[in-house]
Amino acid sequence: MLNSKNPPQFAKAKLSPLPVEAPSCCSDEQCSAGPETATLPDNGERYSWLIAGMDCAACARKVENAVKQVPDVQRVQVLFATEKLLVSAPRDVRSDVEKAVKAAGYTLRDSDAPKTEAPSGWRENLPLLSLIAMMAVSWGLEQFNHPFGNLAFIATTLVGLWPIARQAVRLIRSGNWFAIETLMSVAAIGALFIGATAEAAMVLLLFLVGERLESYAASRARRGVSALMALKPEIATRIRNGERETVALSELRPGDIIEVSAGSRLPADGRLLGQAASFDESALTGESVPVEREPDEKVPAGSTSVDRLVQLEVISGPGDSAIDRILRLIEEADERRAPIERFIDRFSRIYTPIIMAIALLAAVIPPLLFGQSWSEWIYKGLALLLIGCPCALVISTPAAITSGLAAAARRGALIKGGAALERLGKIQHIAFDKTGTLTEGKPQVTAIETSGSLSENELLALAAAVEQGSTHPLAQAIVREAQSRSLTLPVTESHRALAGIGVEAIIDGETLRLSAPGKLPAGVLNESWQQRITQLEAEGQTVIAAIRQDELLGAIAMRDTLRGDAREAVEALKKIGVQGVMLTGDNPRAAAAIAGELGMDYRASLLPADKVKAVNELNAQSPLAMVGDGINDAPAMKAATIGIAMGSGTDVALETADAALTHNRLTELAAMIGLARATHNNIRQNITIALGLKAIFLVTTLMGLTGLWLAVLADSGATALVTANALRLLRKK
């Protein structure tokens, strides 16, 4: 799609460090798979713009190549999903970038500027509609008067060729020598010289139709991202010193008190103040039923207050709300390209000049060496040039991947790029963390056993004092139970976490340790206590023993409950041939009880290092995904073929993971894998369509059975077919 002539506006944008891919395989600098991501250098200023007019991933590469020609530019990154251009340079390069991008034929505007209104449909399609009208008139004249019809076709070709040839010249100047616009311009001009005027005009018309189809596909793929960005209101009502004031979203800071009326959206993540309220979080979670939030609970940005005016304390800084974090993940995903996509890019860089050389040889060798007709073989050479256009091949992979990622996001599965999507489709086993992943992660105290020296409440108060402030689910269960009994907790000091064992603190000068029974010193548990603990663990309960100065005070038993969708998720995975295994630091008996309910294998009493070892062993047998939610799961997730984080998990787990279940629905795991496999099949289909049509028309052209306008269908038609095929993924159930 050709771009508007609105003058671009530029401004330096202060950005936090964002990941950026190493030089693209489509760049003129090098062709290397390289690392999936890198970071913009810290020694340069960072600038940000929004780009208008990009129809496909190939357009993003054209902009990258143009900006890379600017002196002193260290890194350039084009984020196709969010239409952003990010540049890092040691000096102010804004004016130079402006010239380079404008010369390449694209429009920029400041990333902080208000979004301009999109042109209406008829204005956007005016060049195409005009060319269609001129083609109809030319065809009509041709039926009654050939000379006039021929002149009309020449005029139609020149009108259609002007913007395409101008864009081709721009791209050549910016370093893109073998763009589709260049091939189309050469073919149209050559067709005019040999008298194939009608076909020259038809070539350009079909090309513009193909461009419009690509533009439509791009807008469909970006629609979900645009809707997500629209969830954040531009202004907020802040309460300061008892007075209300309207402020821009960028002025909100953590600790500010904001007010949100019924039916309005939250501008930032907040902590609910006052009484309980209902929030519609469907835009973020997909759940249609409003969620009841209690005082002090967190509410994500983009949620809508359903029933009343609410006040909240802002807990996210500018650019760091739940929506911003998802957008950042999408931007990162845009640059984490699949290996097959990088291969196609490398292949197309070599393929295009080879095709141009073959077309040239086809046009000159038969006439020169065998006395064949010049006009006939020049015609065939031009047809080969159009047949060899790599557009359909280049778009075959990113179109499918973009559609696959968008379809997954709609279901609440955020996959960080094509590389992760490709690996996900190969998964044959899934390893699950237990607490917070297969279970609710909110265990409850079910039994308190004492040695007789303390009462239940006294033991519970001591344990709660030691566990106070911990984020571990078992620790929080003990503290909640003590709070529910309104117990007064003693003062503690010298808290110390014991990795893989437990925690200890000093109370009244004596060391109190809470530990897993299996980690206690030898001789602390007598036979009676061992039998009692064994019985509790056999019932699926987790037991924590309390000792003071190596004297056993008692034990506290807790039980977590399975997630409501855990069984359904495991069964769905089995149906698609994916087996599950549970990896947990819990005791073997409690793990066996949970695994038995789910019908899966398990490994218990694992430290974080043990989980990594187990993942490496399983991964060596077949591709394995690791699903977790805690900091201790992050190393194992990184070691797996692909790591999948629960949306409610820690920031470390979410950053480490290659995918995230933003809705916390385990049932989406099978759907994610199924979608990844469907995307891979779609890519194979697209490549077959792109290369198959070219092969067919190559043979028919050399045999003299097809001409220029059918040759362009080998590209524009294939582009339309692979785009339509990729869009089918958006409708996949």
XYZ file of C-alpha atoms in Angstrom:
733
model
C 0.000 0.000 0.000
C 1.391 3.376 -0.969
C 1.687 5.912 1.791
C 0.165 9.296 2.471
C 2.141 12.497 2.177
C 1.340 13.950 5.570
C 4.480 15.595 6.944
C 5.991 13.531 9.747
C 6.570 14.927 13.205
C 9.471 13.842 15.346
C 10.426 14.167 18.984
C 12.896 12.476 21.235
C 11.166 9.913 23.421
C 12.474 8.742 26.773
C 12.237 4.983 26.744
C 13.004 2.251 29.161
C 15.388 -0.382 27.770
C 13.514 -2.620 25.381
C 14.670 -5.806 23.682
C 15.652 -5.550 20.077
C 16.666 -8.171 17.597
C 20.182 -8.392 16.288
C 20.516 -7.149 12.696
C 17.716 -8.682 10.710
C 18.314 -11.461 8.262
C 16.790 -9.098 5.701
C 19.277 -6.348 6.476
C 22.080 -5.375 4.181
C 24.609 -5.751 6.949
C 24.631 -9.451 7.553
C 22.534 -12.567 7.453
C 22.714 -14.506 10.646
C 20.211 -16.237 12.844
C 21.987 -14.659 15.746
C 20.451 -14.297 19.179
C 16.724 -13.920 19.291
C 16.896 -10.621 21.097
C 19.393 -8.074 22.242
C 19.067 -4.758 24.007
C 19.449 -1.254 22.724
C 22.899 -0.019 23.821
C 22.917 2.045 27.008
C 25.483 4.528 25.660
C 23.085 6.085 23.145
C 19.943 8.190 23.183
C 16.736 6.365 22.364
C 14.093 7.734 20.012
C 10.618 6.434 19.281
C 8.109 7.020 16.482
C 4.929 5.471 15.138
C 4.969 4.333 11.493
C 2.033 4.553 9.099
C 1.660 2.564 5.905
C 3.218 -0.812 6.792
C 1.208 -3.575 5.133
C 3.281 -6.610 6.098
C 6.442 -7.739 7.836
C 8.389 -7.047 4.631
C 7.515 -3.345 4.981
C 9.025 -3.369 8.470
C 12.260 -4.750 7.036
C 12.295 -1.997 4.391
C 12.074 0.671 7.098
C 14.815 -1.048 9.104
C 17.101 -1.174 6.083
C 16.476 2.501 5.312
C 17.272 3.659 8.861
C 20.369 1.443 9.058
C 21.891 3.580 6.295
C 21.885 6.603 8.665
C 25.391 7.265 10.076
C 25.894 6.651 13.847
C 22.681 4.613 14.242
C 23.605 1.816 16.655
C 20.382 -0.156 16.664
C 17.089 0.068 14.824
C 13.999 -1.940 15.626
C 10.633 -1.930 13.878
C 7.809 -3.481 15.890
C 5.246 -4.451 13.282
C 2.529 -5.435 15.782
C 2.488 -2.011 17.467
C 3.767 0.000 14.459
C 6.720 1.429 16.395
C 10.166 2.470 15.244
C 12.869 2.467 17.941
C 16.317 3.898 17.247
C 19.423 4.174 19.442
C 22.285 6.517 18.534
C 25.049 8.464 20.354
C 23.880 11.742 18.776
C 20.605 13.383 17.799
C 19.688 11.568 14.569
C 16.045 12.610 14.372
C 16.354 14.726 11.246
C 18.459 12.080 9.496
C 15.980 9.339 10.374
C 13.195 11.613 9.122
C 14.881 11.939 5.744
C 15.661 8.221 5.489
C 12.145 7.043 6.317
C 10.507 9.703 4.161
C 12.788 8.708 1.289
C 11.636 5.090 1.733
C 8.026 6.266 1.346
C 6.648 5.849 4.861
C 5.066 8.297 7.303
C 6.221 8.796 10.900
C 4.794 10.630 13.864
C 5.897 11.143 17.437
C 4.991 8.142 19.609
C 3.551 10.475 22.274
C 1.390 12.432 19.821
C -2.374 11.809 19.771
C -3.416 9.189 17.281
C -4.565 10.679 13.996
C -7.844 9.644 12.481
C -7.520 6.923 9.876
C -8.519 7.871 6.340
C -11.965 6.800 5.216
C -12.292 3.651 3.128
C -13.055 5.350 -0.203
C -10.141 7.789 0.133
C -7.754 4.998 1.051
C -8.860 2.938 -1.945
C -9.096 5.859 -4.395
C -5.923 4.931 -6.387
C -7.162 1.351 -6.810
C -10.718 2.422 -7.723
C -9.369 4.935 -10.262
C -7.216 2.293 -11.900
C -10.164 -0.122 -12.083
C -12.271 2.579 -13.779
C -9.510 3.346 -16.282
C -9.089 -0.376 -17.012
C -12.823 -0.684 -17.736
C -12.733 2.325 -20.063
C -9.615 1.014 -21.834
C -11.178 -2.418 -22.328
C -14.339 -0.827 -23.725
C -12.375 1.295 -26.208
C -10.321 -1.742 -27.227
C -13.512 -3.560 -28.279
C -14.462 -0.811 -30.745
C -11.210 0.853 -31.795
C -7.864 -0.864 -31.284
C -5.605 2.218 -31.654
C -7.624 4.214 -29.138
C -7.854 1.191 -26.846
C -4.097 0.700 -27.041
C -3.471 4.350 -26.141
C -5.931 4.052 -23.244
C -4.096 1.010 -21.896
C -0.774 2.894 -22.160
C -2.286 5.820 -20.204
C -3.714 3.421 -17.614
C -0.322 1.736 -17.234
C 1.500 5.043 -16.796
C -1.016 6.258 -14.180
C -0.714 3.005 -12.251
C 3.051 2.815 -12.714
C 3.914 6.311 -11.476
C 3.443 5.747 -7.691
C 4.910 2.227 -7.861
C 8.004 3.302 -9.800
C 8.468 6.301 -7.491
C 8.358 3.962 -4.488
C 10.826 1.612 -6.211
C 13.294 4.485 -6.709
C 12.885 5.503 -3.059
C 13.580 1.967 -1.880
C 16.642 1.609 -4.127
C 18.042 4.843 -2.682
C 17.440 3.520 0.853
C 19.254 0.250 0.160
C 16.340 -2.029 -0.864
C 17.428 -3.010 -4.379
C 15.176 -6.000 -4.975
C 11.795 -4.877 -3.622
C 8.561 -6.036 -5.235
C 7.986 -2.470 -6.520
C 11.218 -2.722 -8.528
C 10.167 -6.000 -10.140
C 6.709 -4.660 -10.986
C 8.148 -1.481 -12.504
C 10.618 -3.399 -14.702
C 7.880 -5.800 -15.845
C 5.372 -3.038 -16.667
C 7.911 -0.907 -18.558
C 9.163 -3.942 -20.468
C 5.608 -4.932 -21.392
C 4.993 -1.438 -22.802
C 8.117 -1.651 -24.964
C 7.057 -4.938 -26.561
C 3.483 -3.734 -27.089
C 1.727 -5.804 -24.394
C -0.113 -2.715 -23.140
C -3.247 -4.424 -21.836
C -1.223 -6.928 -19.865
C 1.037 -4.183 -18.464
C -2.024 -2.405 -17.064
C -3.480 -5.657 -15.724
C -0.195 -6.473 -13.953
C -0.321 -3.192 -12.041
C -4.017 -3.592 -11.198
C -3.511 -7.078 -9.796
C -0.495 -5.843 -7.840
C -2.538 -3.076 -6.166
C -5.298 -5.565 -5.343
C -2.694 -7.794 -3.693
C -1.366 -4.822 -1.714
C -4.842 -4.025 -0.421
C -5.284 -7.639 0.665
C -1.977 -7.491 2.554
C -3.039 -4.239 4.217
C -6.328 -5.817 5.280
C -4.530 -8.829 6.729
C -2.134 -6.561 8.654
C -4.981 -4.521 10.144
C -6.795 -7.715 11.155
C -3.669 -9.029 12.852
C -3.098 -5.733 14.685
C -6.728 -5.261 15.707
C -6.278 -7.095 19.004
C -3.250 -4.963 19.915
C -5.119 -1.762 19.024
C -8.058 -2.822 21.180
C -5.699 -3.498 24.080
C -4.059 -0.082 23.738
C -7.505 1.544 23.702
C -8.322 0.089 27.131
C -6.260 2.765 28.881
C -8.096 6.083 29.330
C -5.998 9.152 28.530
C -7.006 11.034 31.698
C -7.684 10.127 35.328
C -9.378 11.709 38.338
C -6.840 12.084 41.153
C -7.741 13.023 44.714
C -5.199 15.223 46.448
C -5.805 16.974 49.793
C -9.490 16.113 49.536
C -9.879 17.793 46.146
C -10.450 16.138 42.776
C -8.292 17.037 39.794
C -8.151 15.746 36.238
C -4.646 14.693 35.217
C -3.022 12.991 32.251
C -2.293 9.292 32.584
C 1.461 9.990 32.480
C 1.208 12.088 35.656
C -0.034 9.236 37.858
C 2.472 7.814 40.322
C 2.347 4.891 42.799
C 0.645 6.046 45.986
C -1.753 8.454 44.254
C -5.426 8.083 45.100
C -7.711 7.953 42.068
C -11.463 7.824 41.656
C -13.218 5.732 39.016
C -16.928 6.109 38.390
C -19.289 3.241 37.540
C -18.824 2.219 33.923
C -15.356 3.761 33.635
C -12.032 1.992 33.170
C -9.061 2.007 35.524
C -6.164 4.048 34.096
C -3.547 2.150 36.151
C -3.211 -0.905 38.373
C -4.742 -0.098 41.733
C -5.412 -1.346 45.245
C -9.077 -1.088 46.172
C -9.901 1.261 49.040
C -13.155 1.302 50.999
C -15.766 -1.398 50.571
C -15.892 -4.344 48.178
C -16.838 -3.703 44.557
C -17.401 -5.594 41.303
C -15.161 -5.135 38.270
C -15.573 -6.256 34.696
C -12.152 -7.643 33.753
C -13.313 -9.345 30.549
C -11.191 -7.122 28.307
C -8.070 -8.565 29.959
C -9.188 -12.027 31.075
C -12.017 -12.934 28.712
C -14.237 -13.831 31.679
C -17.713 -12.383 31.131
C -18.757 -12.591 34.800
C -17.733 -9.525 36.892
C -15.191 -10.228 39.615
C -15.910 -9.233 43.221
C -12.863 -7.512 44.724
C -12.391 -7.062 48.452
C -10.670 -4.051 50.082
C -6.861 -4.079 49.617
C -7.127 -6.435 46.634
C -5.338 -5.499 43.410
C -7.361 -4.519 40.327
C -5.614 -4.398 36.913
C -5.682 -1.409 34.587
C -8.354 -1.620 31.891
C -10.935 -3.142 34.253
C -14.349 -1.452 34.437
C -16.073 -0.578 37.708
C -19.469 -2.238 37.391
C -21.718 -1.058 40.182
C -20.394 2.032 41.937
C -17.890 4.841 42.302
C -14.636 3.465 43.709
C -11.383 4.852 45.024
C -8.071 3.088 44.525
C -4.445 3.588 45.402
C -2.241 3.513 42.292
C 0.347 0.716 42.490
C 1.866 0.884 38.986
C 4.139 3.538 37.535
C 3.695 5.111 34.088
C 4.122 2.482 31.398
C 4.092 -0.396 33.880
C 0.426 -1.335 34.248
C -0.994 -4.778 33.429
C -1.855 -3.567 29.915
C 1.612 -2.073 29.390
C 3.266 -5.302 30.476
C 1.188 -7.319 28.006
C 1.986 -4.828 25.228
C 5.699 -5.127 26.033
C 5.465 -8.901 25.780
C 3.703 -8.533 22.416
C 6.447 -6.192 21.199
C 9.099 -8.668 22.320
C 7.183 -11.448 20.586
C 7.221 -9.450 17.359
C 11.020 -9.706 17.294
C 11.394 -13.303 18.461
C 11.074 -14.750 15.002
C 10.737 -18.434 14.247
C 13.758 -20.229 12.753
C 11.710 -21.064 9.663
C 10.843 -17.367 9.247
C 14.503 -16.370 9.495
C 15.355 -19.058 6.931
C 12.714 -17.790 4.490
C 14.087 -14.249 4.900
C 17.621 -15.410 4.129
C 16.386 -17.508 1.228
C 14.402 -14.614 -0.296
C 17.446 -12.326 -0.234
C 19.313 -14.778 -2.453
C 16.247 -15.935 -4.392
C 15.169 -12.539 -5.798
C 18.411 -11.560 -7.578
C 18.752 -15.142 -8.909
C 15.245 -14.935 -10.395
C 16.077 -11.573 -11.990
C 19.222 -13.101 -13.516
C 17.268 -16.122 -14.824
C 14.626 -13.827 -16.342
C 17.348 -11.789 -18.069
C 19.035 -14.902 -19.447
C 15.677 -16.248 -20.663
C 15.067 -13.001 -22.517
C 18.439 -12.796 -24.316
C 19.933 -16.295 -24.747
C 17.314 -17.876 -27.088
C 17.336 -14.888 -29.489
C 21.130 -14.523 -29.411
C 22.124 -18.184 -29.618
C 19.198 -19.846 -31.352
C 17.727 -17.076 -33.499
C 14.409 -17.019 -31.659
C 12.028 -14.020 -31.675
C 13.203 -11.181 -29.410
C 9.673 -9.996 -28.553
C 8.525 -13.519 -27.675
C 11.421 -14.237 -25.295
C 11.494 -10.760 -23.748
C 7.807 -11.314 -23.015
C 8.602 -14.676 -21.416
C 11.467 -13.130 -19.445
C 9.135 -10.456 -18.043
C 6.630 -13.156 -17.110
C 9.380 -15.086 -15.319
C 10.281 -11.902 -13.470
C 6.741 -11.614 -12.129
C 6.451 -15.310 -11.387
C 9.674 -15.152 -9.390
C 8.501 -12.304 -7.166
C 9.001 -13.550 -3.556
C 6.084 -11.680 -1.928
C 3.854 -14.700 -1.380
C 6.806 -16.738 -0.110
C 8.028 -14.007 2.236
C 4.582 -13.388 3.731
C 3.691 -17.098 4.023
C 5.406 -17.551 7.388
C 4.850 -14.214 9.218
C 1.176 -14.119 8.152
C 0.554 -17.523 9.727
C 2.594 -16.750 12.843
C 0.931 -13.364 13.386
C -2.509 -14.961 13.054
C -1.511 -17.797 15.379
C -0.201 -15.427 18.053
C -3.325 -13.257 17.778
C -5.615 -16.290 18.049
C -3.725 -17.484 21.135
C -3.951 -14.039 22.760
C -7.728 -14.053 22.297
C -7.862 -17.259 24.321
C -5.738 -15.836 27.108
C -2.454 -17.423 26.015
C 0.339 -14.955 25.377
C 3.142 -16.568 23.329
C 6.372 -14.607 23.018
C 7.007 -14.803 19.311
C 7.267 -17.169 16.393
C 10.250 -19.059 17.805
C 8.263 -19.980 20.932
C 5.221 -20.870 18.828
C 7.308 -23.211 16.701
C 8.808 -24.948 19.760
C 5.385 -25.234 21.382
C 4.076 -27.212 18.420
C 6.737 -29.896 19.038
C 5.895 -30.485 22.718
C 5.209 -34.088 23.736
C 5.470 -33.786 27.554
C 4.498 -31.113 30.056
C 6.004 -30.795 33.533
C 3.816 -29.027 36.095
C 4.744 -27.339 39.320
C 2.210 -28.332 41.981
C 1.451 -25.418 44.312
C -0.230 -22.536 42.496
C -0.219 -24.351 39.174
C -2.104 -27.624 39.521
C -3.513 -26.517 42.879
C -5.153 -23.276 43.957
C -2.008 -22.221 45.806
C -4.013 -21.289 48.895
C -3.603 -24.185 51.318
C -5.499 -24.238 54.597
C -4.444 -25.517 57.987
C -6.205 -28.830 58.560
C -4.572 -30.122 61.761
C -2.262 -28.956 64.568
C -0.472 -31.647 66.557
C 1.501 -30.671 69.684
C 3.969 -32.568 71.837
C 2.084 -31.561 75.000
C 4.302 -28.691 76.167
C 2.244 -26.106 74.249
C -1.396 -25.665 73.321
C -2.508 -25.594 69.665
C -2.895 -21.803 69.721
C 0.516 -21.283 71.330
C 2.217 -23.447 68.688
C 0.301 -21.714 65.914
C 1.254 -18.254 67.245
C 4.957 -19.185 67.335
C 4.825 -20.626 63.807
C 2.932 -17.594 62.459
C 5.488 -15.244 64.008
C 8.322 -17.055 62.212
C 6.419 -17.173 58.888
C 5.191 -13.578 59.036
C 6.091 -11.615 55.889
C 6.814 -14.691 53.773
C 5.166 -15.007 50.355
C 5.216 -18.817 50.347
C 1.668 -20.248 50.169
C 2.238 -22.555 53.164
C 3.593 -19.679 55.255
C 0.619 -17.513 54.337
C -1.765 -20.319 55.286
C -0.258 -20.460 58.794
C -0.444 -16.665 59.179
C -4.071 -16.595 57.936
C -5.063 -19.300 60.424
C -3.462 -17.342 63.279
C -5.272 -14.186 62.191
C -8.586 -16.010 62.011
C -8.090 -17.068 65.653
C -7.084 -13.481 66.634
C -3.825 -14.675 68.155
C -1.156 -12.286 69.427
C 2.177 -13.063 67.812
C 5.451 -12.872 69.745
C 8.308 -10.634 68.648
C 10.908 -12.327 66.447
C 14.399 -11.427 65.267
C 17.141 -12.799 63.041
C 14.849 -14.337 60.425
C 16.680 -16.705 58.115
C 15.416 -18.744 55.150
C 16.946 -22.201 54.787
C 16.882 -23.092 51.095
C 14.950 -26.304 50.504
C 14.519 -26.881 54.241
C 12.414 -24.198 55.883
C 12.796 -21.010 57.897
C 13.973 -20.083 61.388
C 13.933 -17.088 63.731
C 14.852 -16.244 67.306
C 12.037 -15.828 69.853
C 12.901 -14.902 73.449
C 16.530 -15.855 72.842
C 15.712 -19.328 71.524
C 15.874 -20.483 67.912
C 12.601 -21.749 66.484
C 12.787 -23.620 63.185
C 9.940 -24.658 60.893
C 11.008 -27.469 58.608
C 9.811 -30.316 56.444
C 9.863 -33.480 58.602
C 12.325 -35.152 56.263
C 14.836 -32.315 56.797
C 14.901 -32.555 60.586
C 18.077 -33.666 62.398
C 18.267 -37.390 63.151
C 16.576 -38.454 66.353
C 14.138 -35.521 66.629
C 11.155 -37.616 65.538
C 10.340 -40.734 67.527
C 8.435 -43.665 66.039
C 5.039 -42.365 67.199
C 5.556 -38.970 65.539
C 6.845 -40.578 62.358
C 3.723 -42.744 62.122
C 1.439 -39.748 62.704
C 3.216 -37.617 60.083
C 3.204 -40.517 57.622
C -0.547 -40.878 58.105
C -1.164 -37.138 57.485
C 1.020 -37.136 54.364
C -0.722 -40.255 53.044
C -3.952 -38.241 53.155
C -2.371 -35.716 50.783
C -1.505 -33.168 53.455
C 1.736 -31.220 53.744
C 3.267 -31.280 57.215
C 5.520 -28.645 58.763
C 7.370 -29.562 61.961
C 8.317 -26.975 64.607
C 11.432 -27.470 66.721
C 12.941 -25.225 69.389
C 16.577 -25.781 70.280
C 16.312 -29.278 68.672
C 13.190 -30.081 70.750
C 10.069 -31.012 68.787
C 7.147 -28.729 69.692
C 4.645 -30.204 67.266
C 3.520 -30.236 63.640
C 1.061 -28.303 61.490
C -0.707 -30.070 58.602
C -2.039 -28.180 55.561
C -3.826 -29.200 52.418
C -4.107 -27.469 49.075
C -7.008 -28.118 46.700
C -6.813 -28.895 43.023
C -7.694 -26.209 40.532
C -11.181 -26.733 39.202
C -9.898 -27.211 35.644
C -6.810 -29.327 36.445
C -8.379 -32.714 35.648
C -9.986 -31.418 32.472
C -6.673 -29.886 31.353
C -4.705 -33.113 31.908
C -7.329 -35.164 30.045
C -7.325 -32.700 27.125
C -3.537 -32.957 26.899
C -3.692 -36.761 26.855
C -6.154 -36.626 23.944
C -3.599 -34.776 21.796
C -0.790 -37.116 22.826
C 0.903 -34.928 25.450
C 1.747 -36.598 28.771
C 2.012 -34.707 32.073
C 4.387 -35.076 35.012
C 4.312 -33.167 38.307
C 7.534 -31.747 39.764
C 7.216 -30.543 43.339
C 9.227 -29.799 46.417
C 6.441 -31.292 48.531
C 6.774 -34.650 50.274
C 6.241 -37.812 48.199
C 2.997 -38.832 49.941
C 1.287 -35.469 49.453
C 2.543 -35.398 45.871
C 1.270 -38.940 45.271
C -2.199 -37.989 46.506
C -2.440 -35.020 44.094
C -0.857 -36.912 41.170
C -3.171 -39.879 41.808
C -6.239 -37.647 41.463
C -4.925 -36.404 38.126
C -3.612 -39.721 36.829
C -0.089 -38.480 36.129
C 3.466 -39.331 37.089
C 5.302 -37.223 39.689
C 8.652 -36.441 41.236
C 8.674 -35.073 44.776
C 10.980 -33.486 47.384
C 12.749 -31.492 44.675
C 14.874 -28.421 45.331
C 15.061 -25.836 42.494
C 18.305 -27.446 41.285
C 16.623 -30.862 41.346
C 13.779 -29.528 39.199
C 16.285 -28.306 36.627
C 17.965 -31.711 36.605
C 14.609 -33.470 36.184
C 13.622 -31.119 33.360
C 16.928 -31.712 31.568
C 16.460 -35.480 31.844
C 12.899 -35.356 30.516
C 13.791 -32.833 27.833
C 16.521 -35.135 26.539
C 13.887 -37.816 25.913
C 11.368 -35.592 24.081
C 10.495 -31.847 23.812
C 9.172 -30.725 27.215
C 7.225 -27.682 28.395
C 7.523 -26.543 32.013
C 4.503 -24.821 33.598
C 5.034 -22.884 36.830
C 4.247 -19.721 38.743
C 6.989 -19.144 41.306
C 10.521 -17.780 41.455
C 11.760 -21.289 42.197
C 10.215 -22.497 38.918
C 12.104 -19.973 36.757
C 15.344 -22.015 36.323
C 13.388 -25.131 35.335
C 11.234 -23.128 32.911
C 14.382 -21.772 31.288
C 15.860 -25.266 30.972
C 12.774 -26.695 29.242
C 12.103 -26.537 25.505
C 9.547 -23.881 26.371
C 8.527 -22.319 29.697
C 4.889 -21.442 30.365
C 3.977 -19.171 33.283
C 0.665 -18.827 35.057
C -0.618 -15.257 34.722
C -0.949 -14.994 38.490
C 2.696 -15.994 38.980
C 5.679 -13.934 40.023
C 7.267 -11.327 37.751
C 10.409 -13.476 37.540
C 8.431 -16.462 36.260
C 6.558 -14.303 33.734
C 9.779 -12.717 32.438
C 11.550 -16.088 32.166
C 8.695 -17.874 30.431
C 8.253 -18.112 26.661
C 4.467 -18.071 27.079
C 1.938 -17.132 29.736
C -1.619 -18.152 30.572
C -2.935 -14.670 31.291
C -6.359 -16.018 32.298
C -4.878 -18.743 34.543
C -6.896 -21.407 32.712
C -4.995 -24.695 32.489
C -7.477 -25.947 29.890
C -5.884 -23.535 27.411
C -2.670 -25.581 27.406
C -4.065 -28.177 25.007
C -5.553 -25.398 22.877
C -2.174 -23.596 22.795
C -0.352 -26.704 21.596
C -3.108 -27.483 19.095
C -2.930 -23.926 17.756
C 0.872 -24.101 17.495
C 0.604 -27.337 15.515
C -2.100 -25.823 13.301
C 0.132 -22.788 12.684
C 3.026 -25.004 11.645
C 0.742 -26.904 9.264
C -0.539 -23.569 7.951
C 3.026 -22.435 7.230
C 3.717 -25.628 5.273
C 0.497 -25.124 3.322
C 1.401 -21.488 2.579
C 4.892 -22.360 1.359
C 3.406 -25.121 -0.830
C 0.884 -22.673 -2.300
C 3.521 -19.996 -2.902
C 6.094 -22.270 -4.529
C 3.558 -24.586 -6.184
C 1.816 -21.825 -8.105
C 5.163 -20.417 -9.196
C 6.307 -23.819 -10.437
C 3.081 -24.348 -12.417
C 3.170 -20.922 -14.058
C 6.909 -21.208 -14.699
C 6.319 -24.294 -16.847
C 3.229 -22.903 -18.608
C 4.997 -19.605 -19.349
C 8.025 -21.272 -20.909
C 5.621 -23.403 -22.985
C 3.855 -20.230 -24.140
C 0.533 -21.170 -22.547
C 0.249 -18.256 -20.082
C 1.087 -14.563 -20.277
C 1.940 -11.612 -18.074
C -1.397 -11.088 -16.376
C -1.587 -14.742 -15.373
C 2.033 -14.565 -14.285
C 1.251 -11.808 -11.824
C -1.496 -14.049 -10.429
C 1.278 -16.466 -9.515
C 2.353 -13.794 -7.031
C -0.659 -11.598 -6.232
C -2.976 -14.593 -6.358
C -0.630 -16.632 -4.192
C -0.286 -13.704 -1.778
C -4.069 -13.494 -1.485
C -4.350 -17.248 -0.966
C -1.666 -17.510 1.727
C -3.110 -14.457 3.500
C -6.614 -15.920 3.474
C -5.253 -19.276 4.603
C -3.376 -17.644 7.490
C -6.479 -15.712 8.582
C -8.272 -19.033 9.054
C -6.246 -19.430 12.251
C -8.094 -16.452 13.753
C -11.326 -18.440 13.506
C -9.859 -21.649 14.911
C -11.890 -22.944 17.865
